[in-house]
Amino acid sequence: MTRTALSLNQTIQKVERNQTSKVCGYGWNLLLNTLRQLDVSTQGQVQDLRSAIVEQPSTFQYTCFHLEHNGQRINDFAELSEVTALAAGSEIRLIEDPYTEREARMHVVRVREIIGAAGDRVDAFNGVDAGLSLHETVAPWTGSDVGFAAKPKSANSKRTANENPLSDFSFDGPPSIQTLVPPNRDPLPKTIKGLCVSSWNPPPPTFRQRGHLLYLQLTTNEGEQFQITSHVSGFFVNRSSNSKFDPLPKASPKNAMAHSLLSLIRSISPSFADIFKALLEANNQRDPLATFQPTSAIPSNPWLVSASSASATAHQPDLTRTQETYLLSGVENTETLRDWNEEIQSTRELPRETVQDRVFRERLLAKIFAEFNDAAARGAALVARGEVAPLNPTESKDAQIFVYNGIFYSFGADGVGTFTSEGGDEAARVAVGKDVAGVKSVNQLDIPGLATPGTIIVDYLGRRLVAQSIVPGIFKQREPDEPQVDYGGVEGKDVVADNDAFVPTFSQVSKALRVKRHSVWDKEGKEHVLEGSVETKGLLGTDGRKYILDLYRLTPLDISWLDAYWTDSVGHGQKPLERNYPHRMSVLRPELIDAYWRVKMSEFVKAELDKRKDDTEGEIAVEKVDQSDQSSSGENETAQKDISAKAEPNGTETRKDRARVDISAFSFSLNPDVFCGQVPQSAEDKEEWSNDEREVRAVAAHLHQKIIPEFIHDLKEGEVGFPMDGQSLSRLMHKRGINIRYVGKLASLTKDGSPRLQALKALAEQEMIARAFKHVANHYVKNLPIPMAASCLVHLLNCLLGYETNISPKARLDEDLQDLYKDADYSFANATPQSLRTDIEAQAQLRYRYTLEDSWFSSVRPAQLLREIALKLGLQLVAKDYSLSPASDSRNVNEVSQTNGAATHSPIDGHLVNGTGSNGGKKKKKRNGGDSPPASTSASNILEPPLTFLADDIVNIVPIVKDSSSKSVLAEEALEAGRISMMQNQKELGQELLLESLSLHEQIYGILHPEVARVYHQLAMLYYNLNEKDAAVELAHKAVVISERTIGIDSDETILSYLNLGLFEHANNNTAVALACQRHALELWKIVYGPDHPDCMTTYNNAAVMLQHLKLFHESRVWFEKSHSVSEQMCGKDSVSTASLAFQLAQALALDQDHKGAVKRMREAYSVFHHKLGADDRNTREADSWLDQLTVNAVSIAKHAKDVQAQRIRRALFTPRVTLRTQPQAPVGGQSSSSAEGINGHAAPQSDGGSLDNRSIDELMKYIESSGDASRKTPTKKRKNPRSHRRA
């Protein structure tokens, strides 16, 4: 039938189950009435409707059913628009189906999850507290400005309900680990004691023929035990016991049966219904986004986990946990075996003509890639742990290959000598990483007829593994004279294969990625013309598809780097130190190629303009869009044209007469095989090759001469957001086209720069140290048995960060395990703090060409460095108080806790203290690692000095995954079109497109996905700018939760989401909640970066404005002062930014009755504005006006103070002098009313003469400064902790 174009929000029907039902054949025939609303779009799938029914509380119990309309069964995999005569108000019937064994097993798993009987699963892949969200603990989200209802995060917090969330915040205090640790929750109601597979399972053949599927055992809260039979018609209580087998239905009155196991439990357990209701209510109190399990993305793993989650008591008994593999996969485990490659390729080949086709295709692609990534990562972890047998066990370990769950695995090492001349294992490790990035780029192009295998890399326990879907025919043994691949280099560059069938598809890739079509020569000197690098291979699979493989060299080599730091080995001689870079796989980033393409395009257009000097008045419009800058798919071209048409402003008729530049003649591409040993044969080839080399050198020079200096300049001037950690720094560098190997050059260029550049230098050095430590740790760990990995890592951490606690830490090894693994390499035990520093310095010099200072280990930020190391190695540490920094900066834990307003009573409530952090005595011993070692540890270890880190502190090591999944082109197109419409002031169209984009993101990716979090964040900002505050707040809340669960609870994106959420809540008159968001973001900022991030001045200023809005003038003054102080430090006293903050600070000082300080700050602001912006600038005039008003107010108050002082002196001649303790003073804020009027622009207090004082500002300032201060309150000095002032 013809599909109708309907709105996404159109309601087809509103359904809910009618509780009355009748038996109809094998099941229950249930009419869905209109009591519960389900919004369903005609563009949606029937599967969406099924999922909505299953998730409704009133229909939880149904998993095995089908839907009917007008007596006809609806195909579960069809679109709703394809259902005949389906319209708004149509009636759909739910018909229960008979069970199969698989459906019965899935039903049991589902019911266990619903009733809370599933328990905590032990996941061998995801870490402890995977997908954690702290959003619910930050604030109640229902508060208003009447009081402060933000709940404290722990019972130890001293903050009361009437204090603002920032009352006990310490600017310079240590980062609190409480920020990352969720509070202990009350246990959920227990509906049953146990539900598991019975020991009588599986059914014998006799009863299987009668329809028996499973045998279960249920223990209710009343203590009764029931044996249950799963039948094709449903579930019933049978006659079996633990010692007797009789699976037939039990006799009346204890007989019970139901189609759903949930209904059966409700009927045989009297207390179940009430407890289940309480369980649902408890679950409903939580945000659903915080409880749903991510299905389309790998959940984020926190690097710190609470001690309660890591303790042995957190592991509860659950017999069914051992049976889940059977319940999910069956007896033969065949249901999880999938042909991943066929699924991926067949999904890519789905039709893409209409929008509905594209939505379905991209949604299915995202789902399959997510499932493949999860399965491949789990298998890689098993391979790394040695639990999968290799296909070639006689080969060396690095050369071994594996197949598990239909996925091919190999190590990212040079096991067969392919990269011997390029750097061996180091080159192989880099090559597989580049290959994944190349596959991702080609997947994003989405070229019809070109296939790529599913590919991910996994870093785990010191090793890098590559997981790929199995390409049909890749293991096929070909004829002796037949090459193993069909296109490209077969054995390096010695043998090259040609195949015209690959040219059309490869040419599309080359055009999009700016790869030049060029000639290469084999070992016999024969010329071959290739569309890509000689390393890029084409394989014709046995399924008839054309596969593109080995995409690690899509861009040319970074020849400037290699010329400086690489040389080929001569024999077995030692390379010179200045030319000993570990590998030759240093390639340019594609972002740099794009940036240089834009430069060349500008030069081309300028050259064309120079030819038309007579047309200098005309504007230049692009006549023909360069095909190489577009996606190769047809629908992308159409969408780009539509977007361009929407974006084109009015006046297109007048453009016809304007000058145009035809850029169809412009061409730019690079040869990726230059400097790779190719030998041109003819003079013409040599000339062309020389030009190609010159072009590549020009791109490399552009990086050094333009890109890197501009990057440093933009960070210095604040043109871009300053990175918070190593991950954000790397992402920002890559976005500019700068490889991470240049991080040492960034640090070198910022050594003598401004404070912002000094902050960049510190961050770059921290990133180099963390990466160097990772390489050193991987070198040791990869050759160790798994039980010894934690001992190795904690010893290295003690040498790096715990040397102040124990200057000579000794590795604590289990002697029994040492005897068991006698062949293992325990060389890590010989590492000392000095040797580790030497290794780290050598790695920094080797990989980043940067020389660390001699005392670098004492100047690093230890808490932040520990976080970076944990994230790079996949460590999950116990959240407790670690003593990390030098003793000279040590402080008592009680003092630190008091600074933060909460006493420390347990390690969980401590801080990442920058000091030894001890209370002395036993607490110190316990906190510094003085726990008694395990029984197997030698007695000599007991007498050793304490250690900062123990092996038990590493709770888990999780794999680090990098995938090749592409983004949804359709969703991005809709988002971009919405942005363009909003910029053209077409708000109605823009909002519709933005909502369409949001719906597409949710449909394609699912809710819990990083891309969905980012689009929520962007839409929240757009709605905030449109003054749609409620919508902005709702979207911002979702962005926070999804970012926490999929990106990280302390990632830079999560911090930014919290900061924006605070702004939106404040604009929505929920300032108390907004302050709680700001507090949480600032605490995260401390953990991630440390105090005084270059961009934190804006956050401090926003918090001050919020406090001022609540009329907390003194508290807001403190935050304005801190913001101004950071701006002075980072931007300088004479910057416009500092002057703007001084302007606001002056207003805050006036509101806090410090009129003298207000005049001083306003005068500073006026001076900078006048000097930088000129006398006619609006800011200068406004500052001048405020300065006049504040000066008049200050003079009036000073005169009044003199009069009061004179009266007191006269009274002192007749009355006895009072003590300081009881000395009367003028009430604080005595002039608040008049001064506030002056500030708000109304009549300011006048001088005694009744007119404005006509003296100059300098004379007035001298008068104020010379006035008696005895009667005035001494201006309160700036305190780091506002709370301590109130205590005084």
PDB file of C-alpha atoms in Angstrom, residues 882-964:
ATOM      1  CA  TYR A 882      45.393   7.588  48.789  1.00  0.00           C
ATOM      2  CA  SER A 883      48.469   9.482  49.985  1.00  0.00           C
ATOM      3  CA  LEU A 884      49.849  10.793  46.751  1.00  0.00           C
ATOM      4  CA  SER A 885      51.892  13.979  46.928  1.00  0.00           C
ATOM      5  CA  PRO A 886      55.111  15.151  48.610  1.00  0.00           C
ATOM      6  CA  ALA A 887      55.313  15.314  52.379  1.00  0.00           C
ATOM      7  CA  SER A 888      56.101  19.029  52.221  1.00  0.00           C
ATOM      8  CA  ASP A 889      52.520  19.578  51.095  1.00  0.00           C
ATOM      9  CA  SER A 890      51.044  17.126  53.557  1.00  0.00           C
ATOM     10  CA  ARG A 891      48.074  17.963  55.701  1.00  0.00           C
ATOM     11  CA  ASN A 892      46.005  16.207  58.274  1.00  0.00           C
ATOM     12  CA  VAL A 893      42.971  14.391  56.966  1.00  0.00           C
ATOM     13  CA  ASN A 894      40.774  15.962  59.614  1.00  0.00           C
ATOM     14  CA  GLU A 895      41.897  19.411  58.490  1.00  0.00           C
ATOM     15  CA  VAL A 896      41.198  18.595  54.885  1.00  0.00           C
ATOM     16  CA  SER A 897      37.799  17.227  55.715  1.00  0.00           C
ATOM     17  CA  GLN A 898      37.001  20.255  57.823  1.00  0.00           C
ATOM     18  CA  THR A 899      37.901  22.492  54.908  1.00  0.00           C
ATOM     19  CA  ASN A 900      35.278  20.725  52.846  1.00  0.00           C
ATOM     20  CA  GLY A 901      32.701  20.863  55.578  1.00  0.00           C
ATOM     21  CA  ALA A 902      32.479  17.144  56.350  1.00  0.00           C
ATOM     22  CA  ALA A 903      34.422  15.017  58.758  1.00  0.00           C
ATOM     23  CA  THR A 904      36.055  11.910  57.401  1.00  0.00           C
ATOM     24  CA  HIS A 905      34.968   8.793  59.230  1.00  0.00           C
ATOM     25  CA  SER A 906      35.874   6.115  56.711  1.00  0.00           C
ATOM     26  CA  PRO A 907      38.094   5.699  53.693  1.00  0.00           C
ATOM     27  CA  ILE A 908      35.082   6.023  51.433  1.00  0.00           C
ATOM     28  CA  ASP A 909      34.307   9.467  52.833  1.00  0.00           C
ATOM     29  CA  GLY A 910      37.890  10.666  52.392  1.00  0.00           C
ATOM     30  CA  HIS A 911      39.544  12.697  49.711  1.00  0.00           C
ATOM     31  CA  LEU A 912      42.214  12.282  47.134  1.00  0.00           C
ATOM     32  CA  VAL A 913      44.404  14.177  49.559  1.00  0.00           C
ATOM     33  CA  ASN A 914      47.529  15.896  48.288  1.00  0.00           C
ATOM     34  CA  GLY A 915      49.482  14.850  51.362  1.00  0.00           C
ATOM     35  CA  THR A 916      50.184  11.925  53.614  1.00  0.00           C
ATOM     36  CA  GLY A 917      46.718  12.326  55.057  1.00  0.00           C
ATOM     37  CA  SER A 918      46.806  10.640  58.447  1.00  0.00           C
ATOM     38  CA  ASN A 919      45.279  10.928  61.861  1.00  0.00           C
ATOM     39  CA  GLY A 920      48.173   9.031  63.336  1.00  0.00           C
ATOM     40  CA  GLY A 921      48.169   5.693  65.073  1.00  0.00           C
ATOM     41  CA  LYS A 922      46.190   2.809  63.659  1.00  0.00           C
ATOM     42  CA  LYS A 923      44.202   4.908  61.225  1.00  0.00           C
ATOM     43  CA  LYS A 924      47.369   6.027  59.550  1.00  0.00           C
ATOM     44  CA  LYS A 925      48.603   2.477  59.255  1.00  0.00           C
ATOM     45  CA  LYS A 926      45.352   1.308  57.749  1.00  0.00           C
ATOM     46  CA  ARG A 927      45.071   4.197  55.353  1.00  0.00           C
ATOM     47  CA  ASN A 928      48.587   3.849  54.083  1.00  0.00           C
ATOM     48  CA  GLY A 929      48.215   0.258  53.194  1.00  0.00           C
ATOM     49  CA  GLY A 930      49.107  -1.361  56.495  1.00  0.00           C
ATOM     50  CA  ASP A 931      46.514  -4.089  56.130  1.00  0.00           C
ATOM     51  CA  SER A 932      47.865  -7.504  56.891  1.00  0.00           C
ATOM     52  CA  PRO A 933      48.876  -9.352  53.723  1.00  0.00           C
ATOM     53  CA  PRO A 934      47.247 -12.586  52.642  1.00  0.00           C
ATOM     54  CA  ALA A 935      48.294 -15.770  54.342  1.00  0.00           C
ATOM     55  CA  SER A 936      50.459 -16.790  51.443  1.00  0.00           C
ATOM     56  CA  THR A 937      52.594 -13.657  51.695  1.00  0.00           C
ATOM     57  CA  SER A 938      55.958 -14.098  53.314  1.00  0.00           C
ATOM     58  CA  ALA A 939      56.411 -12.970  56.888  1.00  0.00           C
ATOM     59  CA  SER A 940      59.018 -10.414  55.902  1.00  0.00           C
ATOM     60  CA  ASN A 941      56.375  -8.377  54.090  1.00  0.00           C
ATOM     61  CA  ILE A 942      54.478  -7.790  57.317  1.00  0.00           C
ATOM     62  CA  LEU A 943      57.393  -5.829  58.730  1.00  0.00           C
ATOM     63  CA  GLU A 944      57.858  -3.712  55.607  1.00  0.00           C
ATOM     64  CA  PRO A 945      56.843  -0.042  55.519  1.00  0.00           C
ATOM     65  CA  PRO A 946      53.267   0.654  54.389  1.00  0.00           C
ATOM     66  CA  LEU A 947      52.410   1.122  50.728  1.00  0.00           C
ATOM     67  CA  THR A 948      50.080   3.623  49.113  1.00  0.00           C
ATOM     68  CA  PHE A 949      48.576   1.047  46.754  1.00  0.00           C
ATOM     69  CA  LEU A 950      47.868  -2.614  47.440  1.00  0.00           C
ATOM     70  CA  ALA A 951      46.906  -5.322  44.980  1.00  0.00           C
ATOM     71  CA  ASP A 952      43.422  -5.397  46.510  1.00  0.00           C
ATOM     72  CA  ASP A 953      42.993  -1.735  45.561  1.00  0.00           C
ATOM     73  CA  ILE A 954      42.675  -2.764  41.892  1.00  0.00           C
ATOM     74  CA  VAL A 955      39.138  -4.089  41.789  1.00  0.00           C
ATOM     75  CA  ASN A 956      39.049  -4.828  38.081  1.00  0.00           C
ATOM     76  CA  ILE A 957      40.832  -4.279  34.774  1.00  0.00           C
ATOM     77  CA  VAL A 958      38.463  -3.593  31.877  1.00  0.00           C
ATOM     78  CA  PRO A 959      39.231  -3.722  28.142  1.00  0.00           C
ATOM     79  CA  ILE A 960      39.666  -0.472  26.204  1.00  0.00           C
ATOM     80  CA  VAL A 961      37.673  -0.706  22.951  1.00  0.00           C
ATOM     81  CA  LYS A 962      37.991   1.304  19.725  1.00  0.00           C
ATOM     82  CA  ASP A 963      35.377   0.509  17.099  1.00  0.00           C
ATOM     83  CA  SER A 964      34.710   1.360  13.460  1.00  0.00           C
TER      84      SER A 964
END
